[in-house]
mmCIF file of C-alpha atoms and ligand atoms in Angstrom:
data_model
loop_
_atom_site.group_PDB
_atom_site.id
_atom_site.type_symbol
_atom_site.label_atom_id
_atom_site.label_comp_id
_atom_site.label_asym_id
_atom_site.label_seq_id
_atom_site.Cartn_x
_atom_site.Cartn_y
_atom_site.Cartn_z
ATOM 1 C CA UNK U 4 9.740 -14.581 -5.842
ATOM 2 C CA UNK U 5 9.766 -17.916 -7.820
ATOM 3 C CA UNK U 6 10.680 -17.521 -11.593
ATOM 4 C CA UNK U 7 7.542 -17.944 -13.920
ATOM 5 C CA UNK U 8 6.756 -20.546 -16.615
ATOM 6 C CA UNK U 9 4.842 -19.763 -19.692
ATOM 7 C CA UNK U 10 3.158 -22.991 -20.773
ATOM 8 C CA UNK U 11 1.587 -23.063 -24.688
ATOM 9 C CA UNK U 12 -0.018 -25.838 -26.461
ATOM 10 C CA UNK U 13 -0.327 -25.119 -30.036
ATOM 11 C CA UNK U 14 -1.434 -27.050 -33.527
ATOM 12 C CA UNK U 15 -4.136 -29.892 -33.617
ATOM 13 C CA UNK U 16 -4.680 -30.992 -30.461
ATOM 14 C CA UNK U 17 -4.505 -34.267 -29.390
ATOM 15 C CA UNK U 18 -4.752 -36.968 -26.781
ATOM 16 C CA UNK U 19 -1.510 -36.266 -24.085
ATOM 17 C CA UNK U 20 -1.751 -32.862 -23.890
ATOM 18 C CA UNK U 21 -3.925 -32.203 -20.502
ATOM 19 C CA UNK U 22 -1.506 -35.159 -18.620
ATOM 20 C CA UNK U 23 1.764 -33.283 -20.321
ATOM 21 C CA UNK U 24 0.057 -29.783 -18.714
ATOM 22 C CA UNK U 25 -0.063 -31.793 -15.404
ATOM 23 C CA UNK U 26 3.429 -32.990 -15.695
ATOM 24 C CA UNK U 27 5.327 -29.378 -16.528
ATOM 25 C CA UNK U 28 3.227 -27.612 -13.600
ATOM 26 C CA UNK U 29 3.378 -30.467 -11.050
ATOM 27 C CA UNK U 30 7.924 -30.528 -12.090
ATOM 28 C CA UNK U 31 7.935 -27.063 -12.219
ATOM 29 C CA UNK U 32 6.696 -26.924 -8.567
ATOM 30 C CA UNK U 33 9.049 -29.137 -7.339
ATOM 31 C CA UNK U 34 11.631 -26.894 -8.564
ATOM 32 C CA UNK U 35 10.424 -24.052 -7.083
ATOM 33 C CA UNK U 36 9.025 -22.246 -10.283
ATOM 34 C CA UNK U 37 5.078 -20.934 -10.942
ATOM 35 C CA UNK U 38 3.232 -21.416 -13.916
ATOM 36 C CA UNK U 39 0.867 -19.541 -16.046
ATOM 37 C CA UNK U 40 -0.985 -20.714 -19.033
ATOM 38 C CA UNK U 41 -0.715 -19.124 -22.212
ATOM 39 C CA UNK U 42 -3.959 -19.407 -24.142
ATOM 40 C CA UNK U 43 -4.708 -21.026 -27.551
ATOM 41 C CA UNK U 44 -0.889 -21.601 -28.739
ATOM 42 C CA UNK U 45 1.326 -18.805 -30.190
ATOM 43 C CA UNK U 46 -1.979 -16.959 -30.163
ATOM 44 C CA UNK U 47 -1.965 -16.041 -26.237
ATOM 45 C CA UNK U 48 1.718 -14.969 -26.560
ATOM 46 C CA UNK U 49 0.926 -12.994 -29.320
ATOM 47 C CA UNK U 50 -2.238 -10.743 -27.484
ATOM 48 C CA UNK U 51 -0.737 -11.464 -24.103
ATOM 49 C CA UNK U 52 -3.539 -13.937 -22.895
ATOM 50 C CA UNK U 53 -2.965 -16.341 -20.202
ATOM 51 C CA UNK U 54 -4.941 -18.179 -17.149
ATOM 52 C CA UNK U 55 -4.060 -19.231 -13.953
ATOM 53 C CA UNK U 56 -1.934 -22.724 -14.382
ATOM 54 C CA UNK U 57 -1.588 -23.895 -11.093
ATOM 55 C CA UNK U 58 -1.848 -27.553 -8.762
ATOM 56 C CA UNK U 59 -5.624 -26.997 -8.577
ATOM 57 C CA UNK U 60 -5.775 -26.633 -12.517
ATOM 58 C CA UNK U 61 -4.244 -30.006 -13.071
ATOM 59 C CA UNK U 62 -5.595 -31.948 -10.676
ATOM 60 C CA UNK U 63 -7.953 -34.255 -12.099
ATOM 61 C CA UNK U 64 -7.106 -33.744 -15.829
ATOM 62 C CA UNK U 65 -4.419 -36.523 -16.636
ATOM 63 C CA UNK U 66 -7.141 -38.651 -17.794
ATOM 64 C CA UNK U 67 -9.185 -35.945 -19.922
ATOM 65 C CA UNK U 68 -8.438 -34.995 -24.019
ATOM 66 C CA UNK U 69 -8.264 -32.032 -25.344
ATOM 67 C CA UNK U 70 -6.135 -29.393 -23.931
ATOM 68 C CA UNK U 71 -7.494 -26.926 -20.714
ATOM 69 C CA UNK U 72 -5.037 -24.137 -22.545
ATOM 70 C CA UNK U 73 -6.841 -24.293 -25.556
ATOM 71 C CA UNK U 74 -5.227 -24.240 -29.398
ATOM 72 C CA UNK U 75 -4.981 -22.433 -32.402
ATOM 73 C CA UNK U 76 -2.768 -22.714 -35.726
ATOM 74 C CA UNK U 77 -1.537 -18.920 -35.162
ATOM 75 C CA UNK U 78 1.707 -18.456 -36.875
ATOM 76 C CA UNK U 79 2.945 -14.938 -35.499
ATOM 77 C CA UNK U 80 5.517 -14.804 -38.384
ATOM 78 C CA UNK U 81 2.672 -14.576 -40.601
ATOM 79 C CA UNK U 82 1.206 -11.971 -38.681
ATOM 80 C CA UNK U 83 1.709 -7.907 -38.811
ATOM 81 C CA UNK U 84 3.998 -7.836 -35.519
ATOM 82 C CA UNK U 85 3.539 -11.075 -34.414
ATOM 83 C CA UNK U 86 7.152 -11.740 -33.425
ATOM 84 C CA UNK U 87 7.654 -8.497 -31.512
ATOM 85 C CA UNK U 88 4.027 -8.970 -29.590
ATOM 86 C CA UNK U 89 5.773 -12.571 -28.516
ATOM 87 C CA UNK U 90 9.021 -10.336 -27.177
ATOM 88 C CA UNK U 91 7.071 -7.521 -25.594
ATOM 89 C CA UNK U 92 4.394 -10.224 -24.158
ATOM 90 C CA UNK U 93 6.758 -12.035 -22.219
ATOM 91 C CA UNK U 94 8.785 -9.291 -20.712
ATOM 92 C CA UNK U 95 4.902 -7.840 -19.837
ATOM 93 C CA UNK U 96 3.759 -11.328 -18.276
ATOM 94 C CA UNK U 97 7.471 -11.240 -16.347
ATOM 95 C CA UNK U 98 8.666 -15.134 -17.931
ATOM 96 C CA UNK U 99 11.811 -16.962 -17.387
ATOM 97 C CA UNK U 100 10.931 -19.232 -20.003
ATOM 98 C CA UNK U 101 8.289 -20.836 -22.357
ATOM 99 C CA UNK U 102 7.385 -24.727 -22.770
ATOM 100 C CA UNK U 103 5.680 -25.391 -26.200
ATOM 101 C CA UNK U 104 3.985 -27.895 -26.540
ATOM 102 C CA UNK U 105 3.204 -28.903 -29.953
ATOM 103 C CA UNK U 106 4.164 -30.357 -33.794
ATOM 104 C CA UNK U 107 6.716 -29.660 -36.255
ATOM 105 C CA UNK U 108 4.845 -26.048 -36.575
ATOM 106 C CA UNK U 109 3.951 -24.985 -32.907
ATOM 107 C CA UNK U 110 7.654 -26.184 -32.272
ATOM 108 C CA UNK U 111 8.806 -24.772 -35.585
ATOM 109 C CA UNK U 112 8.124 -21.366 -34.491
ATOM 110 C CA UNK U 113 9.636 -22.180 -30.937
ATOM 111 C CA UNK U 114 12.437 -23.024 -33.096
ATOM 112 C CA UNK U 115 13.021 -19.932 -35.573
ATOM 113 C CA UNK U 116 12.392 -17.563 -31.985
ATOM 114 C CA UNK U 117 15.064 -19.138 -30.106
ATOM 115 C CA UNK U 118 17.819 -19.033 -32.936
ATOM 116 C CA UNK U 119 16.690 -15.694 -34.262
ATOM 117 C CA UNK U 120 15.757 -13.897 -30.981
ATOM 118 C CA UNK U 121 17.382 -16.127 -28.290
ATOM 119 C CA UNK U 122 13.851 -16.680 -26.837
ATOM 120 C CA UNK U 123 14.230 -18.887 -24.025
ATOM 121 C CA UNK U 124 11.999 -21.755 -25.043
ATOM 122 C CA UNK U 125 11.839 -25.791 -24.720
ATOM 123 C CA UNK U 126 9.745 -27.741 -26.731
ATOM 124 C CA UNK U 127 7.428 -31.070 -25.825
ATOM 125 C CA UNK U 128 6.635 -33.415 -28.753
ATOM 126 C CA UNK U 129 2.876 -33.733 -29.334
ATOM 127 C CA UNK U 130 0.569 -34.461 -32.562
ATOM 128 C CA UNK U 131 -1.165 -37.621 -33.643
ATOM 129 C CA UNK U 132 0.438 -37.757 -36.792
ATOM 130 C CA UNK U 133 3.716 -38.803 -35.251
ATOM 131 C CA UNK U 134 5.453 -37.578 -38.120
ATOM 132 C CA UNK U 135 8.359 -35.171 -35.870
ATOM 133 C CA UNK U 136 11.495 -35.793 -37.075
ATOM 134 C CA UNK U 137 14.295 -36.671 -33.723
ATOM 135 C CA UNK U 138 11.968 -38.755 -31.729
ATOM 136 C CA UNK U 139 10.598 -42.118 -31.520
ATOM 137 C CA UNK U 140 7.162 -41.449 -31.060
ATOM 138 C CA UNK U 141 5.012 -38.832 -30.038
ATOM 139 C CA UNK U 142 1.907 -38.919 -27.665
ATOM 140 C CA UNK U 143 -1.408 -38.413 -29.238
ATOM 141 C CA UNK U 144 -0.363 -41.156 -31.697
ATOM 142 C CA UNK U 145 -0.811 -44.153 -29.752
ATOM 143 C CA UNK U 146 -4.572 -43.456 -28.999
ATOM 144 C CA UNK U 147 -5.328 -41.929 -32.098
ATOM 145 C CA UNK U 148 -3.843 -44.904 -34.203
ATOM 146 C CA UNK U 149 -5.827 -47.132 -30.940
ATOM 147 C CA UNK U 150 -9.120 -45.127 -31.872
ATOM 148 C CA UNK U 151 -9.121 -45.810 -35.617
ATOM 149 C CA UNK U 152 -8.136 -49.374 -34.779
ATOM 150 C CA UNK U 153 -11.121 -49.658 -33.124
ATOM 151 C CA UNK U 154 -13.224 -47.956 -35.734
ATOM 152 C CA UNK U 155 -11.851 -50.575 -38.125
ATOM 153 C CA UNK U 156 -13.093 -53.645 -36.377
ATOM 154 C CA UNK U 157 -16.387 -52.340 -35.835
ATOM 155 C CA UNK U 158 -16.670 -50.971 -39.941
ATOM 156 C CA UNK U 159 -15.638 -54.937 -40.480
ATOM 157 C CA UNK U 160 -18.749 -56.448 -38.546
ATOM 158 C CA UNK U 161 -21.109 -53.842 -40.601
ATOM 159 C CA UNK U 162 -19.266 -55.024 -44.029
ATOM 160 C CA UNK U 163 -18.892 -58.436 -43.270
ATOM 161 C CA UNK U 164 -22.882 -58.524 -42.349
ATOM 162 C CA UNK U 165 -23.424 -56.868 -45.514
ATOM 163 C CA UNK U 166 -20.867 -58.629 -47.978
ATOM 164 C CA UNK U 167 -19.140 -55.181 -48.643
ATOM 165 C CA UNK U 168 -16.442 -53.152 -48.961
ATOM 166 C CA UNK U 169 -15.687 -51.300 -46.059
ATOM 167 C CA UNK U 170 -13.615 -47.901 -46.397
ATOM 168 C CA UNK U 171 -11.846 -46.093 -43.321
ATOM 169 C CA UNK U 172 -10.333 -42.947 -44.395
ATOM 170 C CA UNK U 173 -7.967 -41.615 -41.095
ATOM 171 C CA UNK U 174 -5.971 -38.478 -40.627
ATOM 172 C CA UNK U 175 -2.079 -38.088 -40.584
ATOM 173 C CA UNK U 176 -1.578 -35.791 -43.004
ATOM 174 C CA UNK U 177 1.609 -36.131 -44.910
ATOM 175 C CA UNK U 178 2.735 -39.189 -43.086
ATOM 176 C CA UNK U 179 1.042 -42.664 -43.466
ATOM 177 C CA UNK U 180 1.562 -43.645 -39.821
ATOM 178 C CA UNK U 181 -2.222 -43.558 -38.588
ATOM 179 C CA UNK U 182 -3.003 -45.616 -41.678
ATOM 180 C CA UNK U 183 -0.422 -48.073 -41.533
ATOM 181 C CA UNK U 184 -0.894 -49.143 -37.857
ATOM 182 C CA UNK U 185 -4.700 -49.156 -38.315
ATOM 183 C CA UNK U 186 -4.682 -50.591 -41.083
ATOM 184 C CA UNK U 187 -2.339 -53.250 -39.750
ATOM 185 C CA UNK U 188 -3.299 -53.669 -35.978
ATOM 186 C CA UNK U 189 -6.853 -53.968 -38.094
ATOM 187 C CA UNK U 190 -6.208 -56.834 -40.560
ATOM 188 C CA UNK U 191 -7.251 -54.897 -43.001
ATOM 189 C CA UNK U 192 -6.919 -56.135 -46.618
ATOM 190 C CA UNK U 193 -5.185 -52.811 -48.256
ATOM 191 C CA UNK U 194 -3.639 -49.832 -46.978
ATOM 192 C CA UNK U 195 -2.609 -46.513 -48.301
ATOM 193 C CA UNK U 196 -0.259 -44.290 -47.422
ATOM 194 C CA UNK U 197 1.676 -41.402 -49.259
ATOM 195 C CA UNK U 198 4.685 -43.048 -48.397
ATOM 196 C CA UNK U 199 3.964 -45.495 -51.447
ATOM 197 C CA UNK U 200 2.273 -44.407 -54.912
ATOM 198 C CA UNK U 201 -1.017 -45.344 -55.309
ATOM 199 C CA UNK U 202 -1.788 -48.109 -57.220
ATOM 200 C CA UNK U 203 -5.248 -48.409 -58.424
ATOM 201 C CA UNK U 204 -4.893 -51.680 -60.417
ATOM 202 C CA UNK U 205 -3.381 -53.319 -57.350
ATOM 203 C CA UNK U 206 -5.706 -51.963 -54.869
ATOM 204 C CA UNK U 207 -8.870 -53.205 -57.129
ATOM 205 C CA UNK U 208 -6.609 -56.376 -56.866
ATOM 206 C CA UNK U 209 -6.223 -56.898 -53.319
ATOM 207 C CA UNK U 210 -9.989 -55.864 -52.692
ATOM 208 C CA UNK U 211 -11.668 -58.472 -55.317
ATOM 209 C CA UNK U 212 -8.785 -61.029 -53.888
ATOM 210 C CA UNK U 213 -10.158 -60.601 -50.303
ATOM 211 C CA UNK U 214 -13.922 -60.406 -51.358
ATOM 212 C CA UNK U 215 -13.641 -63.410 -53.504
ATOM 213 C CA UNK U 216 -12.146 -65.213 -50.292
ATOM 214 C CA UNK U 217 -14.341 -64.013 -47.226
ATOM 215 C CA UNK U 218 -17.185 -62.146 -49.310
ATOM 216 C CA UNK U 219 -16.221 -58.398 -47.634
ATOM 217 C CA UNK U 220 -13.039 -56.435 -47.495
ATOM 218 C CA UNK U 221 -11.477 -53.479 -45.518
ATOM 219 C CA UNK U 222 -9.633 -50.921 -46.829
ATOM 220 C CA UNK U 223 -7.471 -47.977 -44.674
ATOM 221 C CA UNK U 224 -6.535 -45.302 -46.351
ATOM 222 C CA UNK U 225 -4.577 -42.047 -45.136
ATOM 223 C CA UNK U 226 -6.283 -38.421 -46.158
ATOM 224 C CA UNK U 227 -2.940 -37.595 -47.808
ATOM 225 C CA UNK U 228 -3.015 -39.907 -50.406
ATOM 226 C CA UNK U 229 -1.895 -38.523 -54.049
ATOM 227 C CA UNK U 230 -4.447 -39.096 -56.389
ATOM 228 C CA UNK U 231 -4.205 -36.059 -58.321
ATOM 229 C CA UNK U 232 -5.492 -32.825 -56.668
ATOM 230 C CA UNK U 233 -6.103 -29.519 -57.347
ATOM 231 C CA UNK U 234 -4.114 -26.737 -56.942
ATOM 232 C CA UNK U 235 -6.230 -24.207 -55.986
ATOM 233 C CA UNK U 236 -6.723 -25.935 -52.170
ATOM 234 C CA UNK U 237 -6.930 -24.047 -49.262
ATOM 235 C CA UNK U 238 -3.922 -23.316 -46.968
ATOM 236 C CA UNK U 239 -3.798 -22.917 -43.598
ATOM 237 C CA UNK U 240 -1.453 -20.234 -41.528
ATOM 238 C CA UNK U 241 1.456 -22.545 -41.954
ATOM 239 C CA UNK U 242 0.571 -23.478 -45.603
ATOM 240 C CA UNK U 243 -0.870 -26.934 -44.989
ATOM 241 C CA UNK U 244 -3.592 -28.105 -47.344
ATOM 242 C CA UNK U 245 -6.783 -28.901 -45.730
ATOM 243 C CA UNK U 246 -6.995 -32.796 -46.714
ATOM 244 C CA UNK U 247 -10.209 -33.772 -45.222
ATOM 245 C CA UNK U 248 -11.759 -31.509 -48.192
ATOM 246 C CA UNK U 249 -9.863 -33.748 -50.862
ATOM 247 C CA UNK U 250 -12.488 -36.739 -49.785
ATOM 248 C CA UNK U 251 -10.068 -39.038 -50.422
ATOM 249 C CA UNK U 252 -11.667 -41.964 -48.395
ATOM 250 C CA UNK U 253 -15.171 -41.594 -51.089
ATOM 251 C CA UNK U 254 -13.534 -41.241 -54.305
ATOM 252 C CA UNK U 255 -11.387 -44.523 -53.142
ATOM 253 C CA UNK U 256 -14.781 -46.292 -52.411
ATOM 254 C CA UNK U 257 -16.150 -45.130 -55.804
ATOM 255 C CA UNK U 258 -12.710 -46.532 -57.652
ATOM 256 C CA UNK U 259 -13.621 -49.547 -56.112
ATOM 257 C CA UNK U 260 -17.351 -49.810 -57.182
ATOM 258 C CA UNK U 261 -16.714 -48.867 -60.656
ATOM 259 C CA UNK U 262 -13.664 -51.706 -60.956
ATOM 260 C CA UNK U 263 -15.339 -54.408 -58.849
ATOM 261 C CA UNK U 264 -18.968 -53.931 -58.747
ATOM 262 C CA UNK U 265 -18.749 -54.421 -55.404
ATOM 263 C CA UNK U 266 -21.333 -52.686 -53.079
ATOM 264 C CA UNK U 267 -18.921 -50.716 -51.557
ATOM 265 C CA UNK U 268 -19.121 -47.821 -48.223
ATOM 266 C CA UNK U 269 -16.529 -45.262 -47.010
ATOM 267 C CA UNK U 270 -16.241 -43.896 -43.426
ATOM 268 C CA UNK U 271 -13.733 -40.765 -42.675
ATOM 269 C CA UNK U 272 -13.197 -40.985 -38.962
ATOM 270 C CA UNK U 273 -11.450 -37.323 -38.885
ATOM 271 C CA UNK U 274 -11.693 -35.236 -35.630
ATOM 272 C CA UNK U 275 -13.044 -38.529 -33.761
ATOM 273 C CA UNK U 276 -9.539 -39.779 -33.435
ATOM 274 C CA UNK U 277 -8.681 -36.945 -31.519
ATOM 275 C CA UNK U 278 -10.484 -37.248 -28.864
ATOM 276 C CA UNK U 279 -10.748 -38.797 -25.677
ATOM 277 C CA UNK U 280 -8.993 -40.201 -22.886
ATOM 278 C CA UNK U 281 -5.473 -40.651 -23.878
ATOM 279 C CA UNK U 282 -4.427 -44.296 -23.658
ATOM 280 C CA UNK U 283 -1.645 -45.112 -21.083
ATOM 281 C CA UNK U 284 1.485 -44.869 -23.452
ATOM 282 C CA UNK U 285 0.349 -41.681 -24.481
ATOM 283 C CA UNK U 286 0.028 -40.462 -20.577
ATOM 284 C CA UNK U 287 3.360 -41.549 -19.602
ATOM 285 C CA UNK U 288 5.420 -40.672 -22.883
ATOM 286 C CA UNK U 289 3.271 -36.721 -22.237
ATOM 287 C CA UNK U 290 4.113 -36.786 -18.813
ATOM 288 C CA UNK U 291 7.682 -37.567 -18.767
ATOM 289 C CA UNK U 292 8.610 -35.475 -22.056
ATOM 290 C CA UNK U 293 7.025 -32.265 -19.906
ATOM 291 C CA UNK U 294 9.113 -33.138 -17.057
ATOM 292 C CA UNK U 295 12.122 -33.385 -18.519
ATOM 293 C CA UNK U 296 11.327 -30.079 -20.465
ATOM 294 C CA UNK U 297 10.909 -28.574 -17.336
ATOM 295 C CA UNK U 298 14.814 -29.751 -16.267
ATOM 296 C CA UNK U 299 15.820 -28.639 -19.420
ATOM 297 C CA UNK U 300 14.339 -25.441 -18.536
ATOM 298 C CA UNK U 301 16.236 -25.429 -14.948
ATOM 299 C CA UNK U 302 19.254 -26.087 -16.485
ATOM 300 C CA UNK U 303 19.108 -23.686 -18.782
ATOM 301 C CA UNK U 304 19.117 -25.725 -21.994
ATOM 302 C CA UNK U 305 16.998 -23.285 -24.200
ATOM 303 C CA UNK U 306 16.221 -24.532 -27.366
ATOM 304 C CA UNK U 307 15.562 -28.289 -26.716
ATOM 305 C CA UNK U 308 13.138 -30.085 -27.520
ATOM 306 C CA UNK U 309 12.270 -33.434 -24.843
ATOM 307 C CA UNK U 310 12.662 -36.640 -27.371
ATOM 308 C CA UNK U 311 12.172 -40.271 -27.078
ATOM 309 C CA UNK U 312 14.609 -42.018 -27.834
ATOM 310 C CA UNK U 313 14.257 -46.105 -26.954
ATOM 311 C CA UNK U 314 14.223 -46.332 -23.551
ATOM 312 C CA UNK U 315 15.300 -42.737 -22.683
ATOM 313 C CA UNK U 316 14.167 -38.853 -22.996
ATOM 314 C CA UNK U 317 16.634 -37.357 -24.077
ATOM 315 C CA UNK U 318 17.249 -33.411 -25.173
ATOM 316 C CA UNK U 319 17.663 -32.527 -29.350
ATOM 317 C CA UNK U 320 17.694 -28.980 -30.869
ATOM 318 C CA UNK U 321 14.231 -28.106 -32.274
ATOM 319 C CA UNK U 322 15.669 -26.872 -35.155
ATOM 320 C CA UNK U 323 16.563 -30.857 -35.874
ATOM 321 C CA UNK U 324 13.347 -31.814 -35.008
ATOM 322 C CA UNK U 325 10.868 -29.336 -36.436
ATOM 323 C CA UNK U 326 13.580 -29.193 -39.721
ATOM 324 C CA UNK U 327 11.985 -32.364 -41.782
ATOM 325 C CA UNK U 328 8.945 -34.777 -41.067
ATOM 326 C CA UNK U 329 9.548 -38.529 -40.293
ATOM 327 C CA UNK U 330 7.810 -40.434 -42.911
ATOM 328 C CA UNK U 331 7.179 -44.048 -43.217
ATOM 329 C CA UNK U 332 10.425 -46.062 -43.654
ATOM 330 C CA UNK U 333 11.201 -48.924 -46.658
ATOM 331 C CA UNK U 334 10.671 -51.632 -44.106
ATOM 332 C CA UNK U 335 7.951 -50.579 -42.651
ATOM 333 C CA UNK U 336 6.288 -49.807 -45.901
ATOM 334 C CA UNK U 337 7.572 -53.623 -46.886
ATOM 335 C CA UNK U 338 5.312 -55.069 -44.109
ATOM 336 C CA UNK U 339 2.307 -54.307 -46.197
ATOM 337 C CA UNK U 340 3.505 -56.764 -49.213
ATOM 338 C CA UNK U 341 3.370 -59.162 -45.959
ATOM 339 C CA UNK U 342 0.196 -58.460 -44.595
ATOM 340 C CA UNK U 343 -1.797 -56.633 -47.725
ATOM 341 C CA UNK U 344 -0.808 -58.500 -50.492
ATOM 342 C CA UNK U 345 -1.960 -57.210 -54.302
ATOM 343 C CA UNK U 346 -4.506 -59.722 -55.321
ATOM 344 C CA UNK U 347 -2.127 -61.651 -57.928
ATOM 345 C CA UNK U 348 0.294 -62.158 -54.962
ATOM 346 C CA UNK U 349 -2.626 -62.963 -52.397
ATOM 347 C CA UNK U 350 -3.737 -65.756 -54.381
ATOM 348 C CA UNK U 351 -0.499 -67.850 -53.576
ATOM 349 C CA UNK U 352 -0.096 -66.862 -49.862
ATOM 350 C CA UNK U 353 -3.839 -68.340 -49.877
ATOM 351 C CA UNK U 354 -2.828 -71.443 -52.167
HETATM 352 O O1 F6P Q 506 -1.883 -32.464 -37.562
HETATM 353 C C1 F6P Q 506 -2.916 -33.093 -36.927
HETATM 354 C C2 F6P Q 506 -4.116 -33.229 -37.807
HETATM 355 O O2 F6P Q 506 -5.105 -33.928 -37.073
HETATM 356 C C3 F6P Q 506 -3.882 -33.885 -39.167
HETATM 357 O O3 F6P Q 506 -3.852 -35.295 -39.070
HETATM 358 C C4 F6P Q 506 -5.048 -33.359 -39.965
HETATM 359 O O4 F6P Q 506 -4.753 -33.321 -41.357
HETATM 360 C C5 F6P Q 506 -5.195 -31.964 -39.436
HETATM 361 O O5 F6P Q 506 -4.645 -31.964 -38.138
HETATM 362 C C6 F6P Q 506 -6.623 -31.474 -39.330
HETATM 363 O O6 F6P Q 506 -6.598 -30.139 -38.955
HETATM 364 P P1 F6P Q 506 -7.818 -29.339 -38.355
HETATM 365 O O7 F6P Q 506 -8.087 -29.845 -36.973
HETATM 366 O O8 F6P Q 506 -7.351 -27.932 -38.347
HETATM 367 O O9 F6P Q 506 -8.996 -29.606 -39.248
#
C-alpha cells in the first residue's frame, strides 16, 4: 500500500500556497506516496480532519490564491491536549509523515513536535511577510509586495489629481519588507518600517520637501510601526498583536495634516494583498520548495525545512528557521536615505 502524506497549511495565508499543494501531491506521486489534506493548519491534526488530496484536487489550482486546505492560527500547545490529539491523529489517519506549510509559527510548532516528540515533519516556507529567518525569500511575498506596488501607483494618480498626500498603510507585521519594496518599487517619497525609529520631524520633512516640488506626495508605511501603543492589545494564539487595530496608516496621515496643512488621505490595503493569483516567482519558488520537501520526506530528513538559498533549495533545521525573524538589514534600510531623502537632505539632491 503506498505510504501516506499529511499535507497542512497553516498561519495567514497567502499567494503560493494552492501551486505549493500542487507541487507536494503531484512529487509525492511520482514517488509512489498518497496524499491527504489536513484541514485548516494544526487545527485538522488536532480534531483529526482531513479531505481527499489527490491529482484531481490540484489540477487546475496553480494559478488560484488562497489555500483549497484551508487555515487557521491554532496553536495545539496552547490548547488542553493539543499535542497528544496531533500524536494520536496521525497514528489514527495511518501517516508516514507531515509537510507544513507555513511561517515562523505554523513551522514553529512543526519545529518544537519534531525535537520534542520526533514527529516526522518537513516544513515549506510560506507568508507574505518574508520575515523567516534561513531563507532568501519566501512565496507570498513577491505578489503581495507586487499588489501593494500596484496600489501605490494608482493612490499617486488620485493624490497627484488632487494635490495631496497620499498614505498606503501595508501589512508585514514585525518586518518592514512589504513597506520597503512598495514603497521603493513605488517611488514613493517616505517609507516606514520598524526596522528604523520613527521620525516624525523628518517624515513632515520629506513630505513638505516632495509637496513643495511636485504639489502631492506618497507615503508607505508598514502596520508595525512604533509610535507608542498600548499595552492592553489583543493577542492572538501565538501572542501576536493584532496591528491592523493600531491604525497606524490614519494617525500617520493626521501627523501629517496637523504639521503641514496639507490635505492629506490614508489607505490601509490589509487583506487585499493577500489575495489573488500568485505572480510567477511566487509559483515557482512554492512549487519547487514543496518538491523538494517531498524528497526530504523520501529520504527521511525529518525536521527540514525546504530554503532558498541563491540559486538553490536547499534543506535547514526548522528550529534555525522558525528560531528568529529576518528583519530588514543596515543596507537595505540605507537605500531609503538614497531614494527617500528627509526634506533638509532632499533639497540638495534636487539643487
Ligand atoms: O503574517 C501575515 C499577516 O498578513 C501579517 O502581515 C498581518 O499582520 C497578519 O497576517 C494579519 O493577520 P489576520 O489575517 O489574522 O488578520
Amino acid at each position: 500500500m503506498p505510504r501516506l502524506l499529511g499535507i497542512l497549511t497553516g498561519g495567514g495565508d497567502c499567494p503560493g500556497l494552492n501551486p505549493a499543494i500542487r507541487a507536494a501531491v503531484l512529487r509525492a506521486a511520482r514517488l509512489g506516496y498518497k496524499c491527504l489534506g489536513l484541514k485548516d493548519g494544526w487545527k485538522g491534526m488536532i480534531e483529526g480532519a482531513s479531505v481527499p488530496l489527490g491529482l484531481a484536487e490540484v489540477e487546475n489550482i496553480v494559478g488560484t490564491g488562497g489555500t483549497i486546505l484551508g487555515t487557521s492560527r491554532t496553536n495545539p500547545y496552547k490548547k488542553e491536549g493539543g499535542v497528544e490529539a496531533v500524536l494520536a491523529n496521525f497514528r489514527k489517519l495511518n501517516l508516514a509523515a507531515v509537510v507544513a506549510m507555513g511561517g515562523e509559527d505554523t513551522l514553529g510548532v512543526a519545529a518544537r513536535l519534531n525535537a520534542e516528540k520526533k514527529f516526522p515533519v518537513v516544513g515549506v516556507p510560506k507568508t507574505m511577510d518574508n520575515d523567516l529567518s534561513s531563507t532568501d525569500y519566501t512565496f507570498g511575498f513577491d505578489t503581495a509586495a507586487s499588489v501593494a506596488m500596484e496600489a501605490a501607483e494608482r493612490l499617486k494618480d488620485t493624490g497627484r489629481s488632487h494635490h495631496r498626500v497620499m498614505v498606503l498603510e501595508v501589512m508585514g507585521r514585525h518586518a518592514g519588507w512589504v513597506a520597503l519594496y512598495t514603497g521603493l518599487a513605488a517611488g514613493a517619497d517616505a517609507v516606514l518600517i520598524p526596522e528604523k525609529p520613527y521620525d516624525k520631524a523628518a517624515l513632515v520633512s520629506a513630505v513638505k520637501a516632495a509637496h513643495d516640488r511636485k504639489g502631492c506626495a506618497l507615503v508607505v508605511t508598514s502596520e508595525a510601526i512604533d509610535m507608542g501603543h498600548d499595552e492592553s492589545e489583543k493577542l492572538d494564539e501565538f501572542g501576536h498583536m493584532i496591528l491592523r487595530e493600531r491604525g497606524v496608516g490614519e494617525k500617520i496621515a493626521k501627523t501629517i495634516e496637523t504639521a503641514t496643512g496639507l490635505e492629506t488621505r490614508a489607505a490601509v490595503i490589509g487583506h487585499i494583498q493577500r489575495g489573488g493569483p500568485p505572480t510567477l516567482f511566487d509559483r515557482i519558488l512554492a512549487s519547487r520548495a514543496a518538491a523538494a520537501a517531498v524528497d526530504f520526506v523520501h529520504q527521511n530528513k525529518f525536521g527540514l525545512m525546504a530554503s532558498l538559498r541563491g540559486e538553490k533549495i536547499v534543506g535547514v533545521p526548522l528550529q534555525e528557521a522558525s528560531g528568529t525573524l529576518k528583519t530588514i538589514p543596515s543596507d537595505l534600510v540605507e537605500l531609503l536615505d538614497t531614494f527617500c531623502p528627509a526634506g533638509a537632505e532632499e533639497a540638495s539632491v534636487h539643487a
